[in-house]
Short mmCIF file of C-alpha atoms in Angstrom, two decimals:
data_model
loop_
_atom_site.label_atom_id
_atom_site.label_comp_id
_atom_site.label_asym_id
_atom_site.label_seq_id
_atom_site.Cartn_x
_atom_site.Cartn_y
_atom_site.Cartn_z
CA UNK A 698 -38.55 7.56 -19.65
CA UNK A 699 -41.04 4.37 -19.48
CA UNK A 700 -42.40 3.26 -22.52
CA UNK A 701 -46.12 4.25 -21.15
CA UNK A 702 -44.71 7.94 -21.56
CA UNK A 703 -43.54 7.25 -25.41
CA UNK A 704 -46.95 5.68 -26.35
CA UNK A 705 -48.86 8.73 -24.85
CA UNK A 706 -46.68 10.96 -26.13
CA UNK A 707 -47.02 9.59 -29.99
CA UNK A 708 -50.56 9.29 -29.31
CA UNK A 709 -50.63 12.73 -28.82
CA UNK A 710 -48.46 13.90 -31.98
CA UNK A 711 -50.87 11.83 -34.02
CA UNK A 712 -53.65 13.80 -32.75
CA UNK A 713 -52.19 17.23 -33.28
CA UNK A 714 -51.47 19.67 -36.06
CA UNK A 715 -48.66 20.32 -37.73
CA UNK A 716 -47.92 23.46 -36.07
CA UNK A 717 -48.41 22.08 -32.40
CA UNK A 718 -45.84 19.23 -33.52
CA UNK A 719 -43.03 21.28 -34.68
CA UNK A 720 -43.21 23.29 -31.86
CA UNK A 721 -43.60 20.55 -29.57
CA UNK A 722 -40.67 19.42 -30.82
CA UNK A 723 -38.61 22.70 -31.15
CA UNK A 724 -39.59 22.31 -26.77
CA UNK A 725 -36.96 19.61 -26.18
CA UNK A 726 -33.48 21.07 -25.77
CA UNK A 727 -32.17 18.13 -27.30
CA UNK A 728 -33.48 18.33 -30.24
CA UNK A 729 -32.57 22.04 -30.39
CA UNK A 730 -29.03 20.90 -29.84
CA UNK A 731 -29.58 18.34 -33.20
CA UNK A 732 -30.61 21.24 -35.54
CA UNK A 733 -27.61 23.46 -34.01
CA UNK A 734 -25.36 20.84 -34.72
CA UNK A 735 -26.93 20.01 -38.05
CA UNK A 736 -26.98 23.60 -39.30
CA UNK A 737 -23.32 23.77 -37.81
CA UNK A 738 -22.13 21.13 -39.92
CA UNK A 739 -23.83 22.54 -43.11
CA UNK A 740 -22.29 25.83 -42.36
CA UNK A 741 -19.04 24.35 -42.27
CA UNK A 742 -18.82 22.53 -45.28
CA UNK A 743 -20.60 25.49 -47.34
CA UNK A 744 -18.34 28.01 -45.92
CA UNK A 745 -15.23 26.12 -46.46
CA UNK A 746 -12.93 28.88 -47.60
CA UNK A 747 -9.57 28.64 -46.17
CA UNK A 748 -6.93 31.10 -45.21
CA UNK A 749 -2.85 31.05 -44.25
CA UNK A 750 -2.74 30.92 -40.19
CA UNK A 751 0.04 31.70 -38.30
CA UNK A 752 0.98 28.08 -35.99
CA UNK A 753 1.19 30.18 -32.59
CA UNK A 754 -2.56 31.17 -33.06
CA UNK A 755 -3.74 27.75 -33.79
CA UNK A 756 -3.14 26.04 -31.19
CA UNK A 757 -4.91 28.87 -28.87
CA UNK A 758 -7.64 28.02 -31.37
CA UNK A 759 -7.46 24.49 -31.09
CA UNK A 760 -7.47 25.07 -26.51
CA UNK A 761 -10.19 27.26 -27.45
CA UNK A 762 -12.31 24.37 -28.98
CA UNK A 763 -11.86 22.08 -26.80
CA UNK A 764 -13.45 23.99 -23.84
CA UNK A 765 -16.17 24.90 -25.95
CA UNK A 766 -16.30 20.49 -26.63
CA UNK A 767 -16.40 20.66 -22.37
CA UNK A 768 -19.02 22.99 -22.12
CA UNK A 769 -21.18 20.98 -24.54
CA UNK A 770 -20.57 17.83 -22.92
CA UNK A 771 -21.34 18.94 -19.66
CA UNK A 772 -24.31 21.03 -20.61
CA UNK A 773 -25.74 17.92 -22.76
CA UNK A 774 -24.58 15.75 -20.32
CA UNK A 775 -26.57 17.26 -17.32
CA UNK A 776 -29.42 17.44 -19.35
CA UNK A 777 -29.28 13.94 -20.16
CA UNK A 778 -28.70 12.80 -16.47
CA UNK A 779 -31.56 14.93 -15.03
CA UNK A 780 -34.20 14.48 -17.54
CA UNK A 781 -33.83 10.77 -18.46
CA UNK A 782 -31.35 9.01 -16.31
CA UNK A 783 -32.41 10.32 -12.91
CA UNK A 784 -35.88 11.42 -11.50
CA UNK A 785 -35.22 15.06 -10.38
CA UNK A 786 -38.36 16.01 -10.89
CA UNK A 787 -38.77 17.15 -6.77
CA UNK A 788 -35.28 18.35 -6.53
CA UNK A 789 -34.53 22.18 -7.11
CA UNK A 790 -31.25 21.70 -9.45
CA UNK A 791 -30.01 25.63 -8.83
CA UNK A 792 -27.08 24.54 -11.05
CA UNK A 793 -28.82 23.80 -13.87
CA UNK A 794 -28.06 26.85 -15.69
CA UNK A 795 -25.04 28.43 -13.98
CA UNK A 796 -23.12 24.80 -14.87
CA UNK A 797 -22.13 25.74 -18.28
CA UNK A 798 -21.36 29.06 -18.59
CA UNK A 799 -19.10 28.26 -15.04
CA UNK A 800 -17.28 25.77 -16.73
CA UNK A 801 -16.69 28.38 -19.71
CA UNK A 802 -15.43 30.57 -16.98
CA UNK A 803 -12.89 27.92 -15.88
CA UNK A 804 -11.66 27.13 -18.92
CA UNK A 805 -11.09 30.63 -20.33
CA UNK A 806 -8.65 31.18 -16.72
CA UNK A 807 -6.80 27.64 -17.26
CA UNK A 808 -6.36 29.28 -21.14
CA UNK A 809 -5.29 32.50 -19.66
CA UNK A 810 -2.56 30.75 -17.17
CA UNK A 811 -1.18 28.32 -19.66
CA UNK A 812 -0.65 30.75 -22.47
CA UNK A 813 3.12 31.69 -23.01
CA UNK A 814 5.04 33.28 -26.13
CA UNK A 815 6.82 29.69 -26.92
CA UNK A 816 9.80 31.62 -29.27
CA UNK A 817 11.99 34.46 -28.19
CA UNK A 818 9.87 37.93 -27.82
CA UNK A 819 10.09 40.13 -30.68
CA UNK A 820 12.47 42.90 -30.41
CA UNK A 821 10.55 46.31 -29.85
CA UNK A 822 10.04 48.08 -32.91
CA UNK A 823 7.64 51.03 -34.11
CA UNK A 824 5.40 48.14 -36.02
CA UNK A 825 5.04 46.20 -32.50
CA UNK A 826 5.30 49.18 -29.80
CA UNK A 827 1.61 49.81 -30.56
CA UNK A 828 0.02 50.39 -27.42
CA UNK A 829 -2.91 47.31 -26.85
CA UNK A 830 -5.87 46.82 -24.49
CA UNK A 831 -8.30 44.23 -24.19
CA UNK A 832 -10.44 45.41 -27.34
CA UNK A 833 -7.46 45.80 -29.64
CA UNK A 834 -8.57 42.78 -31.47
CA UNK A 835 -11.83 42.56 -31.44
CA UNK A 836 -14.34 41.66 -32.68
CA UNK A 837 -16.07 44.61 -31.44
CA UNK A 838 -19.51 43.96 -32.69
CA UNK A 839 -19.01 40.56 -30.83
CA UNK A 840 -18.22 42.20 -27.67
CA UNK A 841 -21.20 44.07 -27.95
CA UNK A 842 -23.44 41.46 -28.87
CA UNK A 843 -22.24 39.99 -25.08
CA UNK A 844 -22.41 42.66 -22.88
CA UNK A 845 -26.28 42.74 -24.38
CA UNK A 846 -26.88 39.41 -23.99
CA UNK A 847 -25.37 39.67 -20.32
CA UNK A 848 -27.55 42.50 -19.74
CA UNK A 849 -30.69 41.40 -20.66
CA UNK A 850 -29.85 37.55 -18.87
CA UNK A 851 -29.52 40.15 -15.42
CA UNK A 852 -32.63 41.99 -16.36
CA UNK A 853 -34.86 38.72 -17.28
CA UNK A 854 -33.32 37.07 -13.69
CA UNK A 855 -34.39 40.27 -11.55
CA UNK A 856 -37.84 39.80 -13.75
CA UNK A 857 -38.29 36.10 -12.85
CA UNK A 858 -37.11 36.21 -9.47
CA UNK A 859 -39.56 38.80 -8.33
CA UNK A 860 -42.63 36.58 -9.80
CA UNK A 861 -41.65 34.18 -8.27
CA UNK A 862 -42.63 32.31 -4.42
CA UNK A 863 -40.79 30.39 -1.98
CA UNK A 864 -42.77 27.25 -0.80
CA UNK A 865 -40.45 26.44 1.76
CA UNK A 866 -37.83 28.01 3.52
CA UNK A 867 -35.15 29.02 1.14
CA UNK A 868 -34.98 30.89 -2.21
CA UNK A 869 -38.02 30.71 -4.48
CA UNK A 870 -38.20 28.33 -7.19
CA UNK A 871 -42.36 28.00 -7.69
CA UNK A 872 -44.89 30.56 -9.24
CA UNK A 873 -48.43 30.33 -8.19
CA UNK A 874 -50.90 31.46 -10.83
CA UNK A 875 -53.69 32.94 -9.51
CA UNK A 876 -57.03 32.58 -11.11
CA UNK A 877 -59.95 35.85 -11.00
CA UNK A 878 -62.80 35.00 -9.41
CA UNK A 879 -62.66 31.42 -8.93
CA UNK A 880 -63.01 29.74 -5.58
CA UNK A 881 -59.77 27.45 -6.40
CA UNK A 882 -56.64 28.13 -4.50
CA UNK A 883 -53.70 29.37 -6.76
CA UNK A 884 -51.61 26.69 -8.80
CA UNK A 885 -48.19 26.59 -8.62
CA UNK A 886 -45.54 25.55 -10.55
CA UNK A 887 -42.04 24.78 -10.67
CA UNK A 888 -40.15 28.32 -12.12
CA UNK A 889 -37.07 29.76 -12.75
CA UNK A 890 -37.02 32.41 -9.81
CA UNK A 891 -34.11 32.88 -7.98
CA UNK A 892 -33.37 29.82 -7.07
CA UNK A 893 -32.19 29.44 -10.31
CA UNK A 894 -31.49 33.30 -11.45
CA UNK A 895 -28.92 33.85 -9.00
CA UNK A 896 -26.65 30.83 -9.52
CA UNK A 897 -27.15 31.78 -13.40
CA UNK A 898 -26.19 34.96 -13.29
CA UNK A 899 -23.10 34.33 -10.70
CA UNK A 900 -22.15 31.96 -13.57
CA UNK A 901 -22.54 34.36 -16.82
CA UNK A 902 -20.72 37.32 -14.93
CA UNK A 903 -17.71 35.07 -14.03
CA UNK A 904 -17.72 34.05 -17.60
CA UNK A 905 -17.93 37.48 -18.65
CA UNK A 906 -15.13 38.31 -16.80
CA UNK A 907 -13.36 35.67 -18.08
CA UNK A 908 -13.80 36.75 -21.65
CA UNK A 909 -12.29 40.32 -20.66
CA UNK A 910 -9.19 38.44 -18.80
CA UNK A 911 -9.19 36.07 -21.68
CA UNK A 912 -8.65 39.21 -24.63
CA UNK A 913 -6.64 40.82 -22.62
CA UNK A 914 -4.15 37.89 -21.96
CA UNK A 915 -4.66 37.34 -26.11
CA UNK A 916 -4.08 41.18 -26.75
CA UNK A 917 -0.87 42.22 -24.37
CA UNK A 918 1.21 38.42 -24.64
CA UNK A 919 4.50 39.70 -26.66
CA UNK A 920 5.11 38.95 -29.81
CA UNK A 921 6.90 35.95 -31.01
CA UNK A 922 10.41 36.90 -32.88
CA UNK A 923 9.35 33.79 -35.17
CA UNK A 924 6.65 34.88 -36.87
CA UNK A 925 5.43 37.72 -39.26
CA UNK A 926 3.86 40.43 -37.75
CA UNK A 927 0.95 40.53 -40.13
CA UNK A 928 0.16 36.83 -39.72
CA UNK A 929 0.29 37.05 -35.90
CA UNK A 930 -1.93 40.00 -35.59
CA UNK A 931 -4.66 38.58 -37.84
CA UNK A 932 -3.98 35.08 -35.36
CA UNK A 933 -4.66 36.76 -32.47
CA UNK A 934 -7.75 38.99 -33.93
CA UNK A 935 -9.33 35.00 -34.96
CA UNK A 936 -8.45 34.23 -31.36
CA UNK A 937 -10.20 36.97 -30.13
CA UNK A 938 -13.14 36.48 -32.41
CA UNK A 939 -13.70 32.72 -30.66
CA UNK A 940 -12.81 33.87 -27.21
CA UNK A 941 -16.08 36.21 -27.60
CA UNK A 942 -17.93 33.03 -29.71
CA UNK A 943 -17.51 30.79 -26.74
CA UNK A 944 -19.07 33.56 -24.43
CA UNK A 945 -21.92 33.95 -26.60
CA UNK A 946 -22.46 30.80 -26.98
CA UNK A 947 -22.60 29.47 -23.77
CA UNK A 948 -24.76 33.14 -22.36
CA UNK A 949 -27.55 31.88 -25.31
CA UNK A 950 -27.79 27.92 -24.07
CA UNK A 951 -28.48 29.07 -20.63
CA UNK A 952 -30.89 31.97 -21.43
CA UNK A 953 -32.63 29.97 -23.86
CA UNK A 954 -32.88 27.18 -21.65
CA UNK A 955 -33.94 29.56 -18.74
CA UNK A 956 -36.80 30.85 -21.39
CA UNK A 957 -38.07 27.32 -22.13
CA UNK A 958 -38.36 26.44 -18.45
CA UNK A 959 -40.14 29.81 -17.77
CA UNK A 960 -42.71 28.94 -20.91
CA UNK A 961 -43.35 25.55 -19.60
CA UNK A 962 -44.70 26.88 -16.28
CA UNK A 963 -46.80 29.34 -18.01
CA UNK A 964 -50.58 29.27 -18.92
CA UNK A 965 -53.05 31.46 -20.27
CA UNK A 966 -56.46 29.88 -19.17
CA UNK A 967 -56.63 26.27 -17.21
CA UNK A 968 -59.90 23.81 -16.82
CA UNK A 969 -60.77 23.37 -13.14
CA UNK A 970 -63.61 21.46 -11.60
CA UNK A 971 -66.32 23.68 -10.19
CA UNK A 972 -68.41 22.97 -6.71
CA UNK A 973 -71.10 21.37 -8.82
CA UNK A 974 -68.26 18.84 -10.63
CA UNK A 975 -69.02 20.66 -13.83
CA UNK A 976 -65.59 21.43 -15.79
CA UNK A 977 -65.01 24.89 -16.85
CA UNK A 978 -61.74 27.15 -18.70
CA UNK A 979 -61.09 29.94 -16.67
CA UNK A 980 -58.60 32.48 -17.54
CA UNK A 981 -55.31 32.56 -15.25
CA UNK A 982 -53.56 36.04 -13.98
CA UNK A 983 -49.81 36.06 -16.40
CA UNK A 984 -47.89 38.83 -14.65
CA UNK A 985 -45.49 39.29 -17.86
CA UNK A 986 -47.60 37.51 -20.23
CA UNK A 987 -46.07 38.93 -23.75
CA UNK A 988 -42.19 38.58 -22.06
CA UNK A 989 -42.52 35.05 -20.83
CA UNK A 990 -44.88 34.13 -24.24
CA UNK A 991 -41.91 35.69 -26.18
CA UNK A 992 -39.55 34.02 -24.49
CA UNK A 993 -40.82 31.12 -25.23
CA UNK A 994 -40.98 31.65 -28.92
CA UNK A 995 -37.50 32.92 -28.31
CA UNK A 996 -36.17 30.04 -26.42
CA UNK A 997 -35.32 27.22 -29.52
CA UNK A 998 -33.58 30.16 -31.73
CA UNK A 999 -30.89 30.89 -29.19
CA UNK A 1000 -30.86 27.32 -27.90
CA UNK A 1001 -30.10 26.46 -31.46
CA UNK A 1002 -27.51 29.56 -32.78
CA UNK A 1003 -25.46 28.91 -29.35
CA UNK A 1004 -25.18 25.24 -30.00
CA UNK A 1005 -24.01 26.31 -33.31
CA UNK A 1006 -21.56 28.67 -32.09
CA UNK A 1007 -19.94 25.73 -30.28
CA UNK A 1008 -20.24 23.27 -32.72
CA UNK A 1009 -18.21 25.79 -35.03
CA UNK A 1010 -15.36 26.73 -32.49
CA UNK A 1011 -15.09 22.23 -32.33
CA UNK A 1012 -14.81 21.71 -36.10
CA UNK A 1013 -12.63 24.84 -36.41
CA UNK A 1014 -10.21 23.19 -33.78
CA UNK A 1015 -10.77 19.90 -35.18
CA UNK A 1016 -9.82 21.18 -39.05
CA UNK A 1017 -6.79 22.93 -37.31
CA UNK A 1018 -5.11 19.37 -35.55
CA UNK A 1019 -5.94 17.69 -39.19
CA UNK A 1020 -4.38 19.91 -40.92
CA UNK A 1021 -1.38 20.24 -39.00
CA UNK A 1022 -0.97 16.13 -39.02
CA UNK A 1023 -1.21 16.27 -42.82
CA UNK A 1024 1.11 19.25 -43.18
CA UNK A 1025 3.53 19.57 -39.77
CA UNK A 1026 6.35 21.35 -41.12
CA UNK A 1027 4.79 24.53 -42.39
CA UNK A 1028 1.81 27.15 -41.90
CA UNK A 1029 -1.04 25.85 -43.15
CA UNK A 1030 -4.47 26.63 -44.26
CA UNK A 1031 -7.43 26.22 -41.77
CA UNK A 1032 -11.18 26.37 -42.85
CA UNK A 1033 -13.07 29.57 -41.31
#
């Protein structure tokens, strides 16, 4: 980013309303990952209640934070390297939003592999022989809220990728705009079509189906002769609740950052040199106008509640490995 760029672009926040500012700024990811964090923070300390956990369950919680700490550093991270360390500007980065919820995917099957009952299995009783699946512990309205968000991710890729044009031989990753009867050849931009779409969704429905494998490794695992049933139960319902947090999280950072790409490319009316070098506005053909224009508008809000979501599941793990160094011997109490 040369400092020729910063000058123009302060020159043009001085010159715009206060409207066009806050949403020019609410159009960098990064400082949509600032509020998130931000808000996180004040969420935590205003919601500090705290509540007895049972040890096995916190240190899922605590594995369970630090891949959602991955998937922020390497979603932050490879916005970081493409938009101000590197000029990508010509190169079609297809991974730009299947990284993340990939790396989700990964972590939730390293999880899944590495979790074992540590004490001797309970001995089967009528309180434990309770038959379990994968939604035993919830959180149900969670599980719901991601199989819609995977949904309408599929639905807005299939969208996208049929607007959009290959330029050259491969998949398409350009829109051209067309413009009613004007002599100007169509104008094309760079787009999230399915260059982009497919990788994404490959991505979001492997880290779907980790979140299934993930609750149902969490729900069927034995229980642990060492602990109370009660307190085990309600540990393995939290780590169920931030199995499903991660997913959301990470399906929302991708979508909104798929939204936000789709809203830059977009334009309602464009100024274009006529024949007789007189400029004119002309209005441009938006296939989709009110879903990409609402997409836009949409983009910041989940950009912002997902990098919540993370930031949460990280000071949740981070309270948990405090706590535990202050008080090692015996259960202790975790803020929520």
């Amino acid at each position: 980013m040369s400092p020729e760029y910063l000058r123009n672009a302060w020159t043009r926040m001085l010159q715009s309303s206060p409207s066009e500012v806050i949403w020019g700024l609410l159009s960098s990811t990064l400082i949509c990952i600032a509020l998130g964090v931000l808000i996180a923070l004040l969420l935590a300390r205003v919601r500090r209640g705290r509540r007895i956990a049972d040890s096995a369950s916190q240190w899922d919680r605590v594995a369970l934070g630090a891949i959602a700490l991955v998937v922020a550093a390497v979603w932050i991270g490879d916005i970081a390297l493409r938009g101000y360390a590197f000029d990508m500007s010509a190169t079609v980065s297809w991974w730009r939003f299947a990284l993340a919820p990939a790396v989700a995917a990964a972590g939730l099957v390293v999880w899944v592999v590495t979790r074992r009952t540590a004490q001797p299995r309970r001995t089967l009783d009528a309180a434990s022989a309770t038959r379990r699946t994968w939604t035993t512990f919830g959180p149900h309205r969670g599980i719901r809220v991601l199989a819609a968000a995977v949904a309408v991710t599929g639905g807005i890729v299939v969208v996208f990728g049929r607007m959009s044009t290959a330029l050259d031989p491969g998949l398409s990753a350009h829109i051209a705009w067309e413009m009613p009867n004007v002599a100007a050849p169509p104008i094309v931009m760079v787009f999230p079509g399915w260059a982009y779409g497919i990788p994404m969704l490959a991505g979001v429905v492997a880290l779907g189906a980790g979140v299934v494998l993930a609750l149902h490794r969490n729900a069927l695992r034995p229980y642990s002769d060492g602990a109370r049933l009660d307190l085990e139960r309600s540990g393995r319902s939290d780590v169920a609740r931030d199995i499903v947090t991660l997913g959301v999280a990470t399906v929302l950072v991708v979508l909104g950052g798929m939204l936000h790409m789709a809203r830059s490319a977009a334009t309602t009316s464009m100024t274009v040199v006529m024949e007789s070098g007189r400029e004119e506005t002309v209005d441009v053909a938006l296939p989709h106008a009110d879903l990409i224009m609402a997409g836009g508008f949409a983009a910041p809000i989940l950009e912002i509640a997902g990098c919540v979501l993370l930031t949460l599941l990280v000071l949740r793990a981070a309270a948990i490995v405090s706590a535990r160094h202050r008080f090692p011997a015996r259960p202790v109490e975790v803020a929520t």
